[in-house]
Amino acid sequence: MQRRSFMAVATSIVGTVLDVLFGRGSRRAHAQDHEMMGQGMGAMMSPGNMSGPMRTGMALFERHKLIQREVTDLPNGVRDVTTSDDPTTAALIKEHVVEMYRRLDENRPFPYPMSNSVPRMFAHPTRYRRQLTLLPNGVAVIETASDPEMVAVIKAHARELNRFAKEGMPAMMRNMM
């Protein structure tokens, strides 16, 4: 029963996010969904997030089949290249990573329940180093740390993003369970 209830909430979340992104649905329905999801979800779907990282993140989930990723494990982190041959998807990749790094640099946490690693990265933004290179068709990122715990988080994040790019929404839904 708990699993079924969670799936109902998760389905409602995805539906609400897509409705907001595409301008569908009524304000009343959104208000009911926000009430059901609680304050954390309401924060995740605030106007500041919906016009930035949530909008681009959800668009990337929809375009996951157009995304290529190459991750190289380093002793102290990862080198991660995320690209797309589709110009719109490549622009979304760049926009999303730039926005997330900006939020990390400004210590502006982002409620992101579909990720197990992002909350830990935002909780400790100064415990690891980030190097971003914009490419014509995406981004190259090097993330490293001297703390073994953060190295594990960085590597877990790379694996999580690989699943998101490979599977799209089903991988996100599994992470929320």
Coordinates of C-alpha atoms in Angstrom, one line a residue, residues 23-100:
G23 CA 1.1 25.6 -19.4
R24 CA -1.6 23.0 -19.0
G25 CA -3.9 22.5 -16.0
S26 CA -5.7 24.8 -13.6
R27 CA -4.3 26.8 -10.7
R28 CA -6.7 24.9 -8.4
A29 CA -5.3 21.5 -9.5
H30 CA -1.8 22.8 -9.0
A31 CA -2.7 24.1 -5.6
Q32 CA -4.1 20.7 -4.6
D33 CA -1.0 18.9 -5.9
H34 CA 1.3 21.3 -4.0
E35 CA -0.8 20.7 -0.8
M36 CA -0.5 17.0 -1.2
M37 CA 3.2 17.0 -2.0
G38 CA 4.1 19.1 1.1
Q39 CA 6.3 22.1 1.5
G40 CA 9.5 20.4 0.1
M41 CA 7.8 19.8 -3.3
G42 CA 6.3 23.3 -3.2
A43 CA 9.8 24.7 -2.8
M44 CA 11.1 22.5 -5.6
M45 CA 8.4 23.8 -7.9
S46 CA 8.7 27.5 -6.9
P47 CA 8.7 30.0 -9.8
G48 CA 12.5 30.5 -9.3
N49 CA 13.1 26.8 -9.8
M50 CA 10.6 26.2 -12.5
S51 CA 12.1 28.9 -14.7
G52 CA 15.6 27.5 -14.2
P53 CA 16.9 24.1 -13.1
M54 CA 13.6 22.2 -13.0
R55 CA 12.5 23.5 -16.4
T56 CA 15.8 22.5 -18.0
G57 CA 16.1 19.2 -16.1
M58 CA 12.6 18.1 -17.1
A59 CA 13.3 19.0 -20.7
L60 CA 16.5 17.0 -20.6
F61 CA 14.5 14.0 -19.2
E62 CA 12.2 14.2 -22.2
R63 CA 15.2 14.4 -24.6
H64 CA 17.3 11.8 -22.9
K65 CA 17.6 9.6 -26.0
L66 CA 19.4 12.6 -27.7
I67 CA 22.1 12.8 -25.0
Q68 CA 25.5 11.1 -25.0
R69 CA 27.7 10.8 -21.9
E70 CA 31.3 9.7 -21.4
V71 CA 32.5 9.4 -17.9
T72 CA 36.1 8.8 -16.9
D73 CA 36.8 7.8 -13.3
L74 CA 39.7 9.7 -11.8
P75 CA 41.3 8.6 -8.5
N76 CA 39.8 11.7 -6.8
G77 CA 36.6 12.2 -8.9
V78 CA 35.3 12.1 -12.5
R79 CA 35.7 13.7 -15.9
D80 CA 32.3 13.8 -17.5
V81 CA 31.5 14.9 -21.0
T82 CA 27.8 15.3 -21.8
T83 CA 26.8 16.2 -25.4
S84 CA 24.1 16.1 -28.0
D85 CA 24.1 16.3 -31.7
D86 CA 20.7 18.1 -31.4
P87 CA 21.4 21.9 -31.0
T88 CA 18.4 22.4 -28.7
T89 CA 19.4 19.6 -26.4
A90 CA 23.0 20.7 -26.4
A91 CA 21.8 24.2 -25.4
L92 CA 19.7 22.7 -22.6
I93 CA 22.6 20.7 -21.3
K94 CA 24.8 23.9 -21.1
E95 CA 22.0 25.9 -19.5
H96 CA 21.3 23.3 -16.9
V97 CA 24.9 22.7 -15.8
V98 CA 25.7 26.4 -15.7
E99 CA 22.6 27.1 -13.6
M100 CA 23.4 24.3 -11.2

